[in-house]
Amino acid sequence: MLIADAVFEGGGIKAIGFVGALCCLERKGYKWNRVAGTSAGAMIASMVAVGYKGQEMKSIIQNINYKDFQDNKASKIKIVNMFKFFKDKGAYSGEPIEKYVYNLLKSKGKTKFKDIWTDSGSKLKIVAADITNNDMLILPDDLVKYNINPKEFEIARAVRMSIGIPFFFKPVKLKYETKVIRIW
């Protein structure tokens, strides 16, 4: 058995390649210790962190209907809605993706960072951008900056925070103390 760490970068279509690489490496005896990811890579990393194997992810990826990730009838933006589009910084909320990821994680019984916590911290790191403060975030670690308990934070929420396509998905509003910040 070979123990390895893995990092999965963003780029939606790359998720298919990541799953193929995971399947290949797992056949060669690799097991995953710590994982990290951004955007689609965050989704893959979160699934690895909670115990999904490459073959399971292959089946999931092959059966995703990406149209299910569109919401609130925003698929056709009308001119009358342009103000709201620019105010919200995106057409889609991203909530269907968050719910989808949550359900995947829930089926493995691990939805919060505390469920994958080790003596050295979370075995999953998710990269997101605090666009309000122009700062890169490593979740769950950087949640302490916002007085949020990292162990109690939902993994699916962190994945959603990382999946940010400007003007396509709205940034996540993270409320803490008396402030609201936007995260992509």
PDB file of C-alpha atoms in Angstrom, residues 19-163:
ATOM      1  CA  VAL A  19     -11.415  10.521 -11.496  1.00  0.00           C
ATOM      2  CA  GLY A  20      -9.597   8.553 -14.190  1.00  0.00           C
ATOM      3  CA  ALA A  21      -6.255   9.247 -12.501  1.00  0.00           C
ATOM      4  CA  LEU A  22      -7.670   8.205  -9.114  1.00  0.00           C
ATOM      5  CA  CYS A  23      -8.956   4.930 -10.569  1.00  0.00           C
ATOM      6  CA  CYS A  24      -5.561   4.192 -12.115  1.00  0.00           C
ATOM      7  CA  LEU A  25      -3.569   5.067  -8.990  1.00  0.00           C
ATOM      8  CA  GLU A  26      -5.914   3.136  -6.699  1.00  0.00           C
ATOM      9  CA  ARG A  27      -5.460   0.041  -8.912  1.00  0.00           C
ATOM     10  CA  LYS A  28      -1.710   0.462  -8.333  1.00  0.00           C
ATOM     11  CA  GLY A  29      -2.278   0.406  -4.556  1.00  0.00           C
ATOM     12  CA  TYR A  30      -2.405   4.096  -3.640  1.00  0.00           C
ATOM     13  CA  LYS A  31      -4.415   5.253  -0.614  1.00  0.00           C
ATOM     14  CA  TRP A  32      -5.075   8.918   0.095  1.00  0.00           C
ATOM     15  CA  ASN A  33      -3.900  10.681   3.225  1.00  0.00           C
ATOM     16  CA  ARG A  34      -4.503  14.413   2.733  1.00  0.00           C
ATOM     17  CA  VAL A  35      -6.256  16.069  -0.199  1.00  0.00           C
ATOM     18  CA  ALA A  36      -6.854  19.610  -1.395  1.00  0.00           C
ATOM     19  CA  GLY A  37      -8.770  21.206  -4.217  1.00  0.00           C
ATOM     20  CA  THR A  38     -10.243  24.240  -5.883  1.00  0.00           C
ATOM     21  CA  SER A  39     -13.604  24.463  -7.669  1.00  0.00           C
ATOM     22  CA  ALA A  40     -14.329  21.123  -9.412  1.00  0.00           C
ATOM     23  CA  GLY A  41     -11.136  19.867  -7.767  1.00  0.00           C
ATOM     24  CA  ALA A  42     -12.645  20.766  -4.375  1.00  0.00           C
ATOM     25  CA  MET A  43     -15.622  18.575  -5.174  1.00  0.00           C
ATOM     26  CA  ILE A  44     -13.345  15.643  -6.065  1.00  0.00           C
ATOM     27  CA  ALA A  45     -11.080  16.238  -3.030  1.00  0.00           C
ATOM     28  CA  SER A  46     -14.080  16.344  -0.690  1.00  0.00           C
ATOM     29  CA  MET A  47     -15.342  13.044  -2.046  1.00  0.00           C
ATOM     30  CA  VAL A  48     -11.914  11.433  -1.585  1.00  0.00           C
ATOM     31  CA  ALA A  49     -11.679  12.841   1.955  1.00  0.00           C
ATOM     32  CA  VAL A  50     -14.949  11.231   3.035  1.00  0.00           C
ATOM     33  CA  GLY A  51     -14.066   7.844   1.582  1.00  0.00           C
ATOM     34  CA  TYR A  52     -15.237   7.657  -2.022  1.00  0.00           C
ATOM     35  CA  LYS A  53     -13.150   5.408  -4.246  1.00  0.00           C
ATOM     36  CA  GLY A  54     -12.322   6.224  -7.850  1.00  0.00           C
ATOM     37  CA  GLN A  55     -14.806   3.731  -9.313  1.00  0.00           C
ATOM     38  CA  GLU A  56     -17.635   5.157  -7.200  1.00  0.00           C
ATOM     39  CA  MET A  57     -16.767   8.668  -8.379  1.00  0.00           C
ATOM     40  CA  LYS A  58     -16.625   7.484 -11.983  1.00  0.00           C
ATOM     41  CA  SER A  59     -20.216   6.304 -11.748  1.00  0.00           C
ATOM     42  CA  ILE A  60     -21.285   9.564 -10.074  1.00  0.00           C
ATOM     43  CA  ILE A  61     -19.533  11.780 -12.645  1.00  0.00           C
ATOM     44  CA  GLN A  62     -21.001   9.797 -15.553  1.00  0.00           C
ATOM     45  CA  ASN A  63     -24.510  10.316 -14.206  1.00  0.00           C
ATOM     46  CA  ILE A  64     -24.405  14.031 -13.361  1.00  0.00           C
ATOM     47  CA  ASN A  65     -26.991  16.126 -15.178  1.00  0.00           C
ATOM     48  CA  TYR A  66     -25.268  19.497 -15.201  1.00  0.00           C
ATOM     49  CA  LYS A  67     -28.525  21.276 -16.015  1.00  0.00           C
ATOM     50  CA  ASP A  68     -29.631  20.376 -12.483  1.00  0.00           C
ATOM     51  CA  PHE A  69     -27.080  22.901 -11.207  1.00  0.00           C
ATOM     52  CA  GLN A  70     -28.977  25.789 -12.789  1.00  0.00           C
ATOM     53  CA  ASP A  71     -31.546  27.377 -10.562  1.00  0.00           C
ATOM     54  CA  ASN A  72     -34.169  30.087 -10.194  1.00  0.00           C
ATOM     55  CA  LYS A  73     -35.059  30.151 -13.886  1.00  0.00           C
ATOM     56  CA  ALA A  74     -31.973  32.269 -14.522  1.00  0.00           C
ATOM     57  CA  SER A  75     -30.912  30.266 -17.559  1.00  0.00           C
ATOM     58  CA  LYS A  76     -32.161  33.066 -19.782  1.00  0.00           C
ATOM     59  CA  ILE A  77     -31.274  36.426 -18.315  1.00  0.00           C
ATOM     60  CA  LYS A  78     -33.604  39.153 -19.474  1.00  0.00           C
ATOM     61  CA  ILE A  79     -32.665  42.787 -19.714  1.00  0.00           C
ATOM     62  CA  VAL A  80     -35.055  43.640 -16.876  1.00  0.00           C
ATOM     63  CA  ASN A  81     -33.039  41.360 -14.606  1.00  0.00           C
ATOM     64  CA  MET A  82     -29.631  42.828 -15.523  1.00  0.00           C
ATOM     65  CA  PHE A  83     -29.558  45.097 -12.463  1.00  0.00           C
ATOM     66  CA  LYS A  84     -30.098  42.123 -10.173  1.00  0.00           C
ATOM     67  CA  PHE A  85     -27.499  40.129 -12.136  1.00  0.00           C
ATOM     68  CA  PHE A  86     -24.810  42.776 -11.623  1.00  0.00           C
ATOM     69  CA  LYS A  87     -25.862  43.468  -8.030  1.00  0.00           C
ATOM     70  CA  ASP A  88     -25.646  39.769  -7.114  1.00  0.00           C
ATOM     71  CA  LYS A  89     -22.496  39.215  -9.242  1.00  0.00           C
ATOM     72  CA  GLY A  90     -23.940  36.081 -10.832  1.00  0.00           C
ATOM     73  CA  ALA A  91     -26.887  34.411 -12.501  1.00  0.00           C
ATOM     74  CA  TYR A  92     -27.013  31.194 -10.468  1.00  0.00           C
ATOM     75  CA  SER A  93     -26.927  30.767  -6.706  1.00  0.00           C
ATOM     76  CA  GLY A  94     -24.864  27.593  -6.684  1.00  0.00           C
ATOM     77  CA  GLU A  95     -27.233  26.180  -4.060  1.00  0.00           C
ATOM     78  CA  PRO A  96     -28.131  23.107  -6.171  1.00  0.00           C
ATOM     79  CA  ILE A  97     -24.417  22.216  -6.362  1.00  0.00           C
ATOM     80  CA  GLU A  98     -24.045  22.650  -2.610  1.00  0.00           C
ATOM     81  CA  LYS A  99     -27.068  20.450  -1.965  1.00  0.00           C
ATOM     82  CA  TYR A 100     -25.780  17.835  -4.418  1.00  0.00           C
ATOM     83  CA  VAL A 101     -22.350  17.719  -2.752  1.00  0.00           C
ATOM     84  CA  TYR A 102     -23.963  17.650   0.703  1.00  0.00           C
ATOM     85  CA  ASN A 103     -26.024  14.598  -0.272  1.00  0.00           C
ATOM     86  CA  LEU A 104     -22.944  12.832  -1.655  1.00  0.00           C
ATOM     87  CA  LEU A 105     -21.052  13.461   1.581  1.00  0.00           C
ATOM     88  CA  LYS A 106     -24.047  12.563   3.736  1.00  0.00           C
ATOM     89  CA  SER A 107     -24.248   9.156   2.071  1.00  0.00           C
ATOM     90  CA  LYS A 108     -20.781   8.491   3.557  1.00  0.00           C
ATOM     91  CA  GLY A 109     -21.888   9.889   6.946  1.00  0.00           C
ATOM     92  CA  LYS A 110     -19.418  12.791   6.853  1.00  0.00           C
ATOM     93  CA  THR A 111     -20.761  16.291   6.252  1.00  0.00           C
ATOM     94  CA  LYS A 112     -18.690  18.545   8.526  1.00  0.00           C
ATOM     95  CA  PHE A 113     -14.962  19.060   8.770  1.00  0.00           C
ATOM     96  CA  LYS A 114     -15.009  17.498  12.246  1.00  0.00           C
ATOM     97  CA  ASP A 115     -15.979  14.222  10.564  1.00  0.00           C
ATOM     98  CA  ILE A 116     -12.632  14.095   8.733  1.00  0.00           C
ATOM     99  CA  TRP A 117     -10.483  15.746  11.413  1.00  0.00           C
ATOM    100  CA  THR A 118      -7.252  14.095  12.558  1.00  0.00           C
ATOM    101  CA  ASP A 119      -4.726  14.987  15.253  1.00  0.00           C
ATOM    102  CA  SER A 120      -2.962  17.211  12.719  1.00  0.00           C
ATOM    103  CA  GLY A 121      -6.162  18.946  11.557  1.00  0.00           C
ATOM    104  CA  SER A 122      -8.467  18.470   8.610  1.00  0.00           C
ATOM    105  CA  LYS A 123      -7.294  16.018   5.973  1.00  0.00           C
ATOM    106  CA  LEU A 124      -9.142  18.167   3.420  1.00  0.00           C
ATOM    107  CA  LYS A 125      -8.166  21.696   2.359  1.00  0.00           C
ATOM    108  CA  ILE A 126     -10.317  23.740   0.023  1.00  0.00           C
ATOM    109  CA  VAL A 127      -9.108  26.917  -1.647  1.00  0.00           C
ATOM    110  CA  ALA A 128     -11.503  29.844  -2.114  1.00  0.00           C
ATOM    111  CA  ALA A 129     -11.221  33.596  -2.613  1.00  0.00           C
ATOM    112  CA  ASP A 130     -12.479  36.278  -0.232  1.00  0.00           C
ATOM    113  CA  ILE A 131     -13.368  38.861  -2.889  1.00  0.00           C
ATOM    114  CA  THR A 132     -14.395  41.438  -0.288  1.00  0.00           C
ATOM    115  CA  ASN A 133     -10.950  41.520   1.340  1.00  0.00           C
ATOM    116  CA  ASN A 134      -8.997  40.396  -1.745  1.00  0.00           C
ATOM    117  CA  ASP A 135      -7.576  37.389   0.100  1.00  0.00           C
ATOM    118  CA  MET A 136      -7.050  33.701  -0.614  1.00  0.00           C
ATOM    119  CA  LEU A 137      -8.652  31.331   1.884  1.00  0.00           C
ATOM    120  CA  ILE A 138      -7.639  27.819   2.840  1.00  0.00           C
ATOM    121  CA  LEU A 139     -10.728  26.188   4.309  1.00  0.00           C
ATOM    122  CA  PRO A 140     -11.351  25.095   6.988  1.00  0.00           C
ATOM    123  CA  ASP A 141      -8.191  26.628   8.540  1.00  0.00           C
ATOM    124  CA  ASP A 142      -8.908  30.267   7.682  1.00  0.00           C
ATOM    125  CA  LEU A 143     -12.435  30.181   9.107  1.00  0.00           C
ATOM    126  CA  VAL A 144     -10.970  31.158  12.477  1.00  0.00           C
ATOM    127  CA  LYS A 145     -10.289  34.617  10.948  1.00  0.00           C
ATOM    128  CA  TYR A 146     -14.066  35.027  10.857  1.00  0.00           C
ATOM    129  CA  ASN A 147     -14.685  33.597  14.326  1.00  0.00           C
ATOM    130  CA  ILE A 148     -16.177  30.430  12.824  1.00  0.00           C
ATOM    131  CA  ASN A 149     -15.413  27.026  14.323  1.00  0.00           C
ATOM    132  CA  PRO A 150     -13.691  25.143  11.470  1.00  0.00           C
ATOM    133  CA  LYS A 151     -14.744  21.725  12.760  1.00  0.00           C
ATOM    134  CA  GLU A 152     -18.436  22.639  12.694  1.00  0.00           C
ATOM    135  CA  PHE A 153     -18.384  24.056   9.152  1.00  0.00           C
ATOM    136  CA  GLU A 154     -20.172  22.110   6.411  1.00  0.00           C
ATOM    137  CA  ILE A 155     -17.790  20.641   3.826  1.00  0.00           C
ATOM    138  CA  ALA A 156     -20.353  21.146   1.051  1.00  0.00           C
ATOM    139  CA  ARG A 157     -20.529  24.858   1.924  1.00  0.00           C
ATOM    140  CA  ALA A 158     -16.745  25.131   1.610  1.00  0.00           C
ATOM    141  CA  VAL A 159     -16.883  23.339  -1.761  1.00  0.00           C
ATOM    142  CA  ARG A 160     -19.591  25.765  -2.907  1.00  0.00           C
ATOM    143  CA  MET A 161     -17.438  28.691  -1.767  1.00  0.00           C
ATOM    144  CA  SER A 162     -14.637  27.384  -3.984  1.00  0.00           C
ATOM    145  CA  ILE A 163     -16.850  26.848  -7.032  1.00  0.00           C
TER     146      ILE A 163
END
